[in-house]
PDB file of C-alpha atoms in Angstrom:
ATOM      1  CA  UNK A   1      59.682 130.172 143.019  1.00 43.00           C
ATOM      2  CA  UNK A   2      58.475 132.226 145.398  1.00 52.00           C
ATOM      3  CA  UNK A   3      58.890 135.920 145.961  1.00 71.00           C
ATOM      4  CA  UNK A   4      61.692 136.668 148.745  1.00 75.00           C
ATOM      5  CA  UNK A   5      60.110 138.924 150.146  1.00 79.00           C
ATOM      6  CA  UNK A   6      57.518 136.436 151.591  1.00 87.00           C
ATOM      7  CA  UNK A   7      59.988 134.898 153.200  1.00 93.00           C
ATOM      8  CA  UNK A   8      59.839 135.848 157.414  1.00 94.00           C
ATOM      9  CA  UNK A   9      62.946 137.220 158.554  1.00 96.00           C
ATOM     10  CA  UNK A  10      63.557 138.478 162.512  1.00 96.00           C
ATOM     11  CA  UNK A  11      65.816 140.865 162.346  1.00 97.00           C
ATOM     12  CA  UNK A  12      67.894 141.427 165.528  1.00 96.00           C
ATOM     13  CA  UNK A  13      69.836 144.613 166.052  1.00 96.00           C
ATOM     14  CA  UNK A  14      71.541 146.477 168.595  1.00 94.00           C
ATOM     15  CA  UNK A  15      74.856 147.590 170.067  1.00 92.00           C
ATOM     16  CA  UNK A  16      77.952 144.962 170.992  1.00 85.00           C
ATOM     17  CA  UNK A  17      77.512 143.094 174.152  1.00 85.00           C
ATOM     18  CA  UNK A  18      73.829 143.201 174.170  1.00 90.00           C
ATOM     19  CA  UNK A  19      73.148 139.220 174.006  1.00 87.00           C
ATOM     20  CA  UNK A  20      71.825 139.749 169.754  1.00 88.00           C
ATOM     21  CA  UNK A  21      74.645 137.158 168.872  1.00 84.00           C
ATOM     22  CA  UNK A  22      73.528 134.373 171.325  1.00 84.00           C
ATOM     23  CA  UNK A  23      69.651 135.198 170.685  1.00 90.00           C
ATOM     24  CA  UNK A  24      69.562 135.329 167.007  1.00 88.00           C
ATOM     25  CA  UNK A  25      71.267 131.463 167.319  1.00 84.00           C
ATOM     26  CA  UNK A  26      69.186 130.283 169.611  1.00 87.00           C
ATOM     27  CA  UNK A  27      65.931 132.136 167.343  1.00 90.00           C
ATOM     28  CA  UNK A  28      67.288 130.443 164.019  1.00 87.00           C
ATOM     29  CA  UNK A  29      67.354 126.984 166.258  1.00 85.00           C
ATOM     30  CA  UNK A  30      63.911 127.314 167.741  1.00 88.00           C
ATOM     31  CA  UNK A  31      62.373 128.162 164.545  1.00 90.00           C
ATOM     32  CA  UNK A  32      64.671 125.739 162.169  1.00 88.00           C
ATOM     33  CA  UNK A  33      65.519 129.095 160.062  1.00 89.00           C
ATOM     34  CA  UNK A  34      68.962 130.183 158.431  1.00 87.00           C
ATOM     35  CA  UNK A  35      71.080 132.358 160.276  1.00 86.00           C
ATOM     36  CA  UNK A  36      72.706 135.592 159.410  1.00 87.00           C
ATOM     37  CA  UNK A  37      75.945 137.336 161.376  1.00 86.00           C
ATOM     38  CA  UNK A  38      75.721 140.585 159.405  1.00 87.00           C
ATOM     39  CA  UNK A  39      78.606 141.793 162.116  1.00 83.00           C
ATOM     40  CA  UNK A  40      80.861 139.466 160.528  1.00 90.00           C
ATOM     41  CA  UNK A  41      81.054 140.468 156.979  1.00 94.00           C
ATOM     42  CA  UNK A  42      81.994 143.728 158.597  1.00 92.00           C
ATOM     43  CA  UNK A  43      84.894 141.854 160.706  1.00 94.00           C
ATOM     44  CA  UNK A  44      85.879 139.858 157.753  1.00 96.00           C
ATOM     45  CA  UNK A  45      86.340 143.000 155.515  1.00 96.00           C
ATOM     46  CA  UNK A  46      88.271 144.665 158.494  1.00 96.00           C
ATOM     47  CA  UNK A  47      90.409 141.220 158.932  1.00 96.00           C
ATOM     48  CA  UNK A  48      90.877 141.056 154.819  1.00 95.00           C
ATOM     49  CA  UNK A  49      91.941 144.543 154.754  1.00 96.00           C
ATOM     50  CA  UNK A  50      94.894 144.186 157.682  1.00 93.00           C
ATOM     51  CA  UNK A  51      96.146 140.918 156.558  1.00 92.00           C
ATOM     52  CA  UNK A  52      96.225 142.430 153.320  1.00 93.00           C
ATOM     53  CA  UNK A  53      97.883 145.405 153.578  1.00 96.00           C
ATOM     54  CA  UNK A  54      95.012 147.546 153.361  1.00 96.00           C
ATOM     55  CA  UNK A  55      95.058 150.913 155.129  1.00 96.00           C
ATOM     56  CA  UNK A  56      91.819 151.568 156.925  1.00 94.00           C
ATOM     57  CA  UNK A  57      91.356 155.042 155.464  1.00 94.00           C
ATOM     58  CA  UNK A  58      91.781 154.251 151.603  1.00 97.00           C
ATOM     59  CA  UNK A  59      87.668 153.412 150.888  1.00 96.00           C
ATOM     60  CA  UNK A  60      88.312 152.583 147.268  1.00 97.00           C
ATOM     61  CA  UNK A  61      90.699 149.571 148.536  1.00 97.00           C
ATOM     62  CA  UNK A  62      88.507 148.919 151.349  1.00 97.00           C
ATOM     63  CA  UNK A  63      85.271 148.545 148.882  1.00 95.00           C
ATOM     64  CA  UNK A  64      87.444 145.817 146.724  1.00 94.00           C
ATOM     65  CA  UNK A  65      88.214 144.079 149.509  1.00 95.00           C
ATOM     66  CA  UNK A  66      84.584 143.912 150.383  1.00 94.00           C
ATOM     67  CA  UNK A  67      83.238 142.802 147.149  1.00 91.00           C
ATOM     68  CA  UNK A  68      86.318 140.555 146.814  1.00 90.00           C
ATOM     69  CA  UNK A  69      85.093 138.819 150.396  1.00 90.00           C
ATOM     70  CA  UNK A  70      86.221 134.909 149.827  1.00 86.00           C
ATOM     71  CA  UNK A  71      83.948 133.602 152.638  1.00 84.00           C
ATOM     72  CA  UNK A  72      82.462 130.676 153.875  1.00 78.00           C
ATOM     73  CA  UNK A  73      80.448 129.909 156.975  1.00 75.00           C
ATOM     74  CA  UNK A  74      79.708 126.512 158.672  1.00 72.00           C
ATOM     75  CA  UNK A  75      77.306 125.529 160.990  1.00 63.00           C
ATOM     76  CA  UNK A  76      78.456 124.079 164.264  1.00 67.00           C
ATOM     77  CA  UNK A  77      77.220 122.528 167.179  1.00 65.00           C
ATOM     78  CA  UNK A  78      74.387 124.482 169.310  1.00 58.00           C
ATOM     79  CA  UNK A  79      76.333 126.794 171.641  1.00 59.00           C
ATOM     80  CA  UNK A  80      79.030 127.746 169.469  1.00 70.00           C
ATOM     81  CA  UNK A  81      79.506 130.370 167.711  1.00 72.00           C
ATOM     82  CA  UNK A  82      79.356 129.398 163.223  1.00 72.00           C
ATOM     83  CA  UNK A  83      82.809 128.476 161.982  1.00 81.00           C
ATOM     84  CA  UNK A  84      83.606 131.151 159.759  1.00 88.00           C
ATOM     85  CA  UNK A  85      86.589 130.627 156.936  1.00 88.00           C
ATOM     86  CA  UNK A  86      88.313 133.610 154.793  1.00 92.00           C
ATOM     87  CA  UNK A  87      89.945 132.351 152.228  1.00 90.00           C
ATOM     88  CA  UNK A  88      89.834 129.074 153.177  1.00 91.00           C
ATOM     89  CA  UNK A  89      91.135 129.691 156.336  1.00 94.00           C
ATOM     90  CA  UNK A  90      89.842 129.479 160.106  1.00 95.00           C
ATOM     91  CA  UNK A  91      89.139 132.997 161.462  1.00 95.00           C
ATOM     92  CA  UNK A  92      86.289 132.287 163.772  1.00 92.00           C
ATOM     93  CA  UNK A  93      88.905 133.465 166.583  1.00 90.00           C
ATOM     94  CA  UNK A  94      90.274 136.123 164.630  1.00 94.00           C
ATOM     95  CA  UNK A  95      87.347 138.294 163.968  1.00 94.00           C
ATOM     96  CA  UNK A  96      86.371 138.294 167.614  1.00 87.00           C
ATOM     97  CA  UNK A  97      89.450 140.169 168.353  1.00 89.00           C
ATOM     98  CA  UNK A  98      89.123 143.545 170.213  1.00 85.00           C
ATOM     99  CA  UNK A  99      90.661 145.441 167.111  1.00 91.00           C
ATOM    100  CA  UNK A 100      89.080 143.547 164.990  1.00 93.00           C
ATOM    101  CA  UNK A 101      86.029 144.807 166.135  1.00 89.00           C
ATOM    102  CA  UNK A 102      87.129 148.135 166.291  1.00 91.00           C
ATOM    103  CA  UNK A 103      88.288 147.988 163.002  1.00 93.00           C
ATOM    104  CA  UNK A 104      85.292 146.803 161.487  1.00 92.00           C
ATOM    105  CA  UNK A 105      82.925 149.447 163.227  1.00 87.00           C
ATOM    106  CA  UNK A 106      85.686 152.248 160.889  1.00 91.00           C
ATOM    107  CA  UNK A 107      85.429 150.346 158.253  1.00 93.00           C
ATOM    108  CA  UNK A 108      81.057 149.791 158.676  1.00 87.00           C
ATOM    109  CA  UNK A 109      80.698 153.860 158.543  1.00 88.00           C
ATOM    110  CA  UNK A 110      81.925 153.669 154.543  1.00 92.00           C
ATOM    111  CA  UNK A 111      78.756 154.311 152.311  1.00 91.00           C
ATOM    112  CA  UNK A 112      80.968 152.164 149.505  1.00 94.00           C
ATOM    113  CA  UNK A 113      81.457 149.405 151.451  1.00 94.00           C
ATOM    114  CA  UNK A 114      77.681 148.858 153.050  1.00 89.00           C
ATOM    115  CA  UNK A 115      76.657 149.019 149.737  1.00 92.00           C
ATOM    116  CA  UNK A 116      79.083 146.320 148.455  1.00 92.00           C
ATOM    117  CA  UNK A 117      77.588 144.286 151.550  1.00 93.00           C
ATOM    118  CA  UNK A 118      74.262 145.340 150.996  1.00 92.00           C
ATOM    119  CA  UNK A 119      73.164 142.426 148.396  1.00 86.00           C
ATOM    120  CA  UNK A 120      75.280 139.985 149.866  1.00 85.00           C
ATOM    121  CA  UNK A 121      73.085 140.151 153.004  1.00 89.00           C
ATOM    122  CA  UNK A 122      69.827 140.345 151.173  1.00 92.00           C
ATOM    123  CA  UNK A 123      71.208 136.590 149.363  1.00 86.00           C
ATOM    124  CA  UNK A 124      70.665 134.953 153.010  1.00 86.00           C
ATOM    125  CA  UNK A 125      66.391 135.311 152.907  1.00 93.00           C
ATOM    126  CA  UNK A 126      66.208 131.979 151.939  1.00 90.00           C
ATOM    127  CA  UNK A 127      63.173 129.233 152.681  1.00 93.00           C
ATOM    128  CA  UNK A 128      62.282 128.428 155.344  1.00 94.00           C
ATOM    129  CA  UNK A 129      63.180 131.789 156.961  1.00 93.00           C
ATOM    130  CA  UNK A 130      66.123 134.310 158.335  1.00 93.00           C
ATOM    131  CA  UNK A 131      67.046 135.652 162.054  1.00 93.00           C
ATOM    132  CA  UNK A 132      69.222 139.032 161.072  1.00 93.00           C
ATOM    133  CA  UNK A 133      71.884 139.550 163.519  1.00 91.00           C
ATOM    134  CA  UNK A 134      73.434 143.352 163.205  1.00 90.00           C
ATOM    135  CA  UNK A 135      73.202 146.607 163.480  1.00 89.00           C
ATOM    136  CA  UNK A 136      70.730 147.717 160.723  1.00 91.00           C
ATOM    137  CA  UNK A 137      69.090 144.682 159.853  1.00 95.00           C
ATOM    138  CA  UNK A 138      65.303 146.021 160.142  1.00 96.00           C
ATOM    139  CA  UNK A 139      66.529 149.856 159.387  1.00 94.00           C
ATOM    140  CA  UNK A 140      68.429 149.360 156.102  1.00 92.00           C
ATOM    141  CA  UNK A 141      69.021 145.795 154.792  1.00 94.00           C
ATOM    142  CA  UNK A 142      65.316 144.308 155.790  1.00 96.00           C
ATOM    143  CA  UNK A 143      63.105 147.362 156.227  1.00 96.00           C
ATOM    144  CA  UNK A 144      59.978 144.897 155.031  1.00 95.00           C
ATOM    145  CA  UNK A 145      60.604 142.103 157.986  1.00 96.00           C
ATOM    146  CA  UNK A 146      57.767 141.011 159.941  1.00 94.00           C
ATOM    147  CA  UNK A 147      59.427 140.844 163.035  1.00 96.00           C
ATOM    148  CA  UNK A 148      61.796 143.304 164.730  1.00 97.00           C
ATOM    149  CA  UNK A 149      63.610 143.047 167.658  1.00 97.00           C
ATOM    150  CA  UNK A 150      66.361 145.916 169.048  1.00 97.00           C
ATOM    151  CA  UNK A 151      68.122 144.395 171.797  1.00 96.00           C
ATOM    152  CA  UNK A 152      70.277 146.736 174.294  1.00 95.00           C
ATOM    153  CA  UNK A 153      72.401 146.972 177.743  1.00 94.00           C
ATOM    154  CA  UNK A 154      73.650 149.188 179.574  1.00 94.00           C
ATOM    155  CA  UNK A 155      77.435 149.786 178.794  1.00 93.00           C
ATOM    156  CA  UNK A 156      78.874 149.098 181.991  1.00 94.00           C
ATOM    157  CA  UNK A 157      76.857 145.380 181.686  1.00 94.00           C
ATOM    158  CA  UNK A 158      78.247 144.671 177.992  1.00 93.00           C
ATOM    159  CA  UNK A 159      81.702 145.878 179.262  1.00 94.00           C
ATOM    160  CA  UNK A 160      81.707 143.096 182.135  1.00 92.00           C
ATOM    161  CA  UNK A 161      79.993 140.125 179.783  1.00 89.00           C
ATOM    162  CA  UNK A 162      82.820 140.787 177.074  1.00 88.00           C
ATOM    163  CA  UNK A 163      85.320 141.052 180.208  1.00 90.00           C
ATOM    164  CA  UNK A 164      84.112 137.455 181.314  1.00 88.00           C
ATOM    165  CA  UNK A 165      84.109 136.459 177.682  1.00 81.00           C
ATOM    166  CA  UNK A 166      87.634 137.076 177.212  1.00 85.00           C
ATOM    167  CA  UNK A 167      88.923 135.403 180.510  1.00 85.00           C
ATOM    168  CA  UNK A 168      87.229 132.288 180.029  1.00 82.00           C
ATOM    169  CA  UNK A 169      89.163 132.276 176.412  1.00 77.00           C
ATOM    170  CA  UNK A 170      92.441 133.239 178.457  1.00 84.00           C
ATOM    171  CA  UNK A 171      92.819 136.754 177.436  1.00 84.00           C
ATOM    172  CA  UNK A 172      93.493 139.253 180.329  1.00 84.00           C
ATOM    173  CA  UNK A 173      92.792 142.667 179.869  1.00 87.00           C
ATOM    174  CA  UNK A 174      91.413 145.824 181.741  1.00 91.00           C
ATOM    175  CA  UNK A 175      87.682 146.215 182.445  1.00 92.00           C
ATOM    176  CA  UNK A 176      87.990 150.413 182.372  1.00 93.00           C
ATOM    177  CA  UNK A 177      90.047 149.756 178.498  1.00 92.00           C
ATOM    178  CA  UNK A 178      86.886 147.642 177.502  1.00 93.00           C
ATOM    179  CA  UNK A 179      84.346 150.101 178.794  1.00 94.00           C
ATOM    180  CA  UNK A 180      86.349 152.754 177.426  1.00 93.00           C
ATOM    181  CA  UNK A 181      86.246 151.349 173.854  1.00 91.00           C
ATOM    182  CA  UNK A 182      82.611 150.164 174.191  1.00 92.00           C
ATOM    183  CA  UNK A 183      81.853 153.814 174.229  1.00 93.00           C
ATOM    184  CA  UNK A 184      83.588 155.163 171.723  1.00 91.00           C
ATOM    185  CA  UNK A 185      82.233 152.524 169.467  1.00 87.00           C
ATOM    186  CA  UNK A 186      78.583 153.230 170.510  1.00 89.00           C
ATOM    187  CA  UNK A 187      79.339 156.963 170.143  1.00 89.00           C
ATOM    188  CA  UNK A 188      80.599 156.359 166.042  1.00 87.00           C
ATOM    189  CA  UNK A 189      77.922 153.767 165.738  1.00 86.00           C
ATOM    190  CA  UNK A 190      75.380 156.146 166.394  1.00 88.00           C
ATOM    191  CA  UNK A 191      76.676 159.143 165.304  1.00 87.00           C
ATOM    192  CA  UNK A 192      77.867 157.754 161.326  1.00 82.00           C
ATOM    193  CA  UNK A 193      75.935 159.346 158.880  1.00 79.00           C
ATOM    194  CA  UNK A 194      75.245 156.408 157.045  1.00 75.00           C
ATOM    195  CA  UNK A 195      72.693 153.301 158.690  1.00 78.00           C
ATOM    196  CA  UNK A 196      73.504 154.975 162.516  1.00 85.00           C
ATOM    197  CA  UNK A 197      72.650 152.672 165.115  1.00 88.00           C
ATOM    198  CA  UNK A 198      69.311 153.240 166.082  1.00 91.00           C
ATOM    199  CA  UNK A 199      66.048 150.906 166.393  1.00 94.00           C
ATOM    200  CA  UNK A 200      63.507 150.854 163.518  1.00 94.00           C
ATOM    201  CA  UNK A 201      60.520 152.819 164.348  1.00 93.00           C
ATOM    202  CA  UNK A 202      58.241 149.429 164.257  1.00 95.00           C
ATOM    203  CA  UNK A 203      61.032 147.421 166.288  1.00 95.00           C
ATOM    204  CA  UNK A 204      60.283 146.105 170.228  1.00 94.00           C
ATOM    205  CA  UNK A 205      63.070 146.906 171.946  1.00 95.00           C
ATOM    206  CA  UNK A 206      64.703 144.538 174.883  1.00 95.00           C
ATOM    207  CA  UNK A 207      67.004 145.574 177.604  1.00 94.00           C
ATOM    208  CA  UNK A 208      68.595 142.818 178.232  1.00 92.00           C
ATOM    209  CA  UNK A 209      70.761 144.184 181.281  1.00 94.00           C
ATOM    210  CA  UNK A 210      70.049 142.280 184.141  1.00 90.00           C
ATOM    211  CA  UNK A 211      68.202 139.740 182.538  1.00 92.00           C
ATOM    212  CA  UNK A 212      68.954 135.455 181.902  1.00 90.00           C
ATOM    213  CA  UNK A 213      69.817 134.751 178.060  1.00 87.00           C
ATOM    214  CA  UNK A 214      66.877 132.775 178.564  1.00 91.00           C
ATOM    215  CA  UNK A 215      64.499 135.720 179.700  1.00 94.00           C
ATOM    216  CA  UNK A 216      65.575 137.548 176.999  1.00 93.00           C
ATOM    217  CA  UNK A 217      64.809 134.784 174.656  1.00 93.00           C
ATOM    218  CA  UNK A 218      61.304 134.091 175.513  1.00 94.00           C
ATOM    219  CA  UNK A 219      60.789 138.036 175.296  1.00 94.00           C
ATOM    220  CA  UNK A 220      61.991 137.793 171.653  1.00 93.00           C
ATOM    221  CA  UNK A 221      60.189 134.497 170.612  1.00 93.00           C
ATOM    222  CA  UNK A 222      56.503 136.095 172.755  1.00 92.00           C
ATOM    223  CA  UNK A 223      57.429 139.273 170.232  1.00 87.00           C
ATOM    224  CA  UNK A 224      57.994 136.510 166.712  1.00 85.00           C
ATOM    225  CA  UNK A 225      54.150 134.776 167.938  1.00 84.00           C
ATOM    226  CA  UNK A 226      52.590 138.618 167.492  1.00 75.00           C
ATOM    227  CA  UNK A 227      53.870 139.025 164.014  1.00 63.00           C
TER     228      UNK A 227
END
């Protein structure tokens, strides 16, 4: 068996809203490589924690829950985002929530639960290859990858995508709340002391505001040929 860390992995970081989601898909597709949503473990420990009972501010319970993580992901087709199950149950939906999200970027700034994720992550550099989608993928959880890729928009852009985002799914809701909490999240994403949001000194970084999903794509797969 070969040694993991010749495996290739593109890891794709950057705030919400950017277009890292979408690119890292259509990357794994391209290439024919395994996909990681390291955003989601994040969601599903949040998710875990409020169905459970959990209060967001006790880390010890927060930490169980995260090594406890029943989870299951399955592929689906191209377009859509990977059907993810918790517990055996369908919470693709539910960890795409608003406070979801916001809960998972409180619970992402506890040292105890990154490193109960940290492994888990590491699991998914498997033949023939892995597109990272998060927030430190080529900072902290694949410092060695060949290829890194920091993708980022301005917040008033990512605060009108996810507005669009969440009418088309029938969910009305301010534009000035979403910019609002796209802020503050930025702010304690790049301020936490542990893994802050922040591209890795070796990563090409893509603003992707005003740009096609395909523009950005074919800046990401010209930056994979140079590796």
């Amino acid at each position: 068996m070969s040694d993991a860390k010749e495996i290739p992995v593109i890891t794709v970081d950057g705030p919400g809203g950017s277009g890292k989601g979408t690119v890292t898909q259509m990357l794994a597709r391209k290439l024919g490589y395994h996909l990681l949503d390291s955003g989601a473990l994040y969601r599903l420990t949040a998710l875990a924690a409020m169905r459970h009972g959990v209060d967001l501010d006790d880390e010890a319970a927060l930490t169980r829950e995260a090594q406890d993580l029943n989870v299951a992901f399955e592929p689906t087709p191209p377009g859509e985002p990977a059907r993810v199950l918790l517990d055996g149950v369908d919470v693709t939906r539910a960890i795409r929530t608003e406070e979801c999200g916001d809960n998972a970027s409180r619970v992402a700034v506890i040292q105890s639960v990154r490193d109960a994720l940290l492994q888990r992550q590491r699991d998914f550099r498997v033949s023939p290859g892995l597109v990272a989608d998060g927030r430190d993928m080529g900072t902290v959880v694949f410092p060695d990858a060949p290829v890194k890729l920091f993708l980022t928009a301005s917040a008033e852009e990512r605060a009108q995508r996810r507005h669009r985002q969440l009418l088309d799914s029938g969910v009305s809701v301010s534009i000035d709340d979403l910019l609002e909490d796209i802020r503050a999240r930025d702010d304690r994403d790049m301020n936490r002391s542990s893994a802050p949001l922040k591209p890795a000194g070796d990563a090409q970084v893509i603003d992707s505001t005003g740009l096609s999903i395909e523009e950005v794509l074919e800046r990401a797969l010209a930056a994979a040929s140079r590796a």
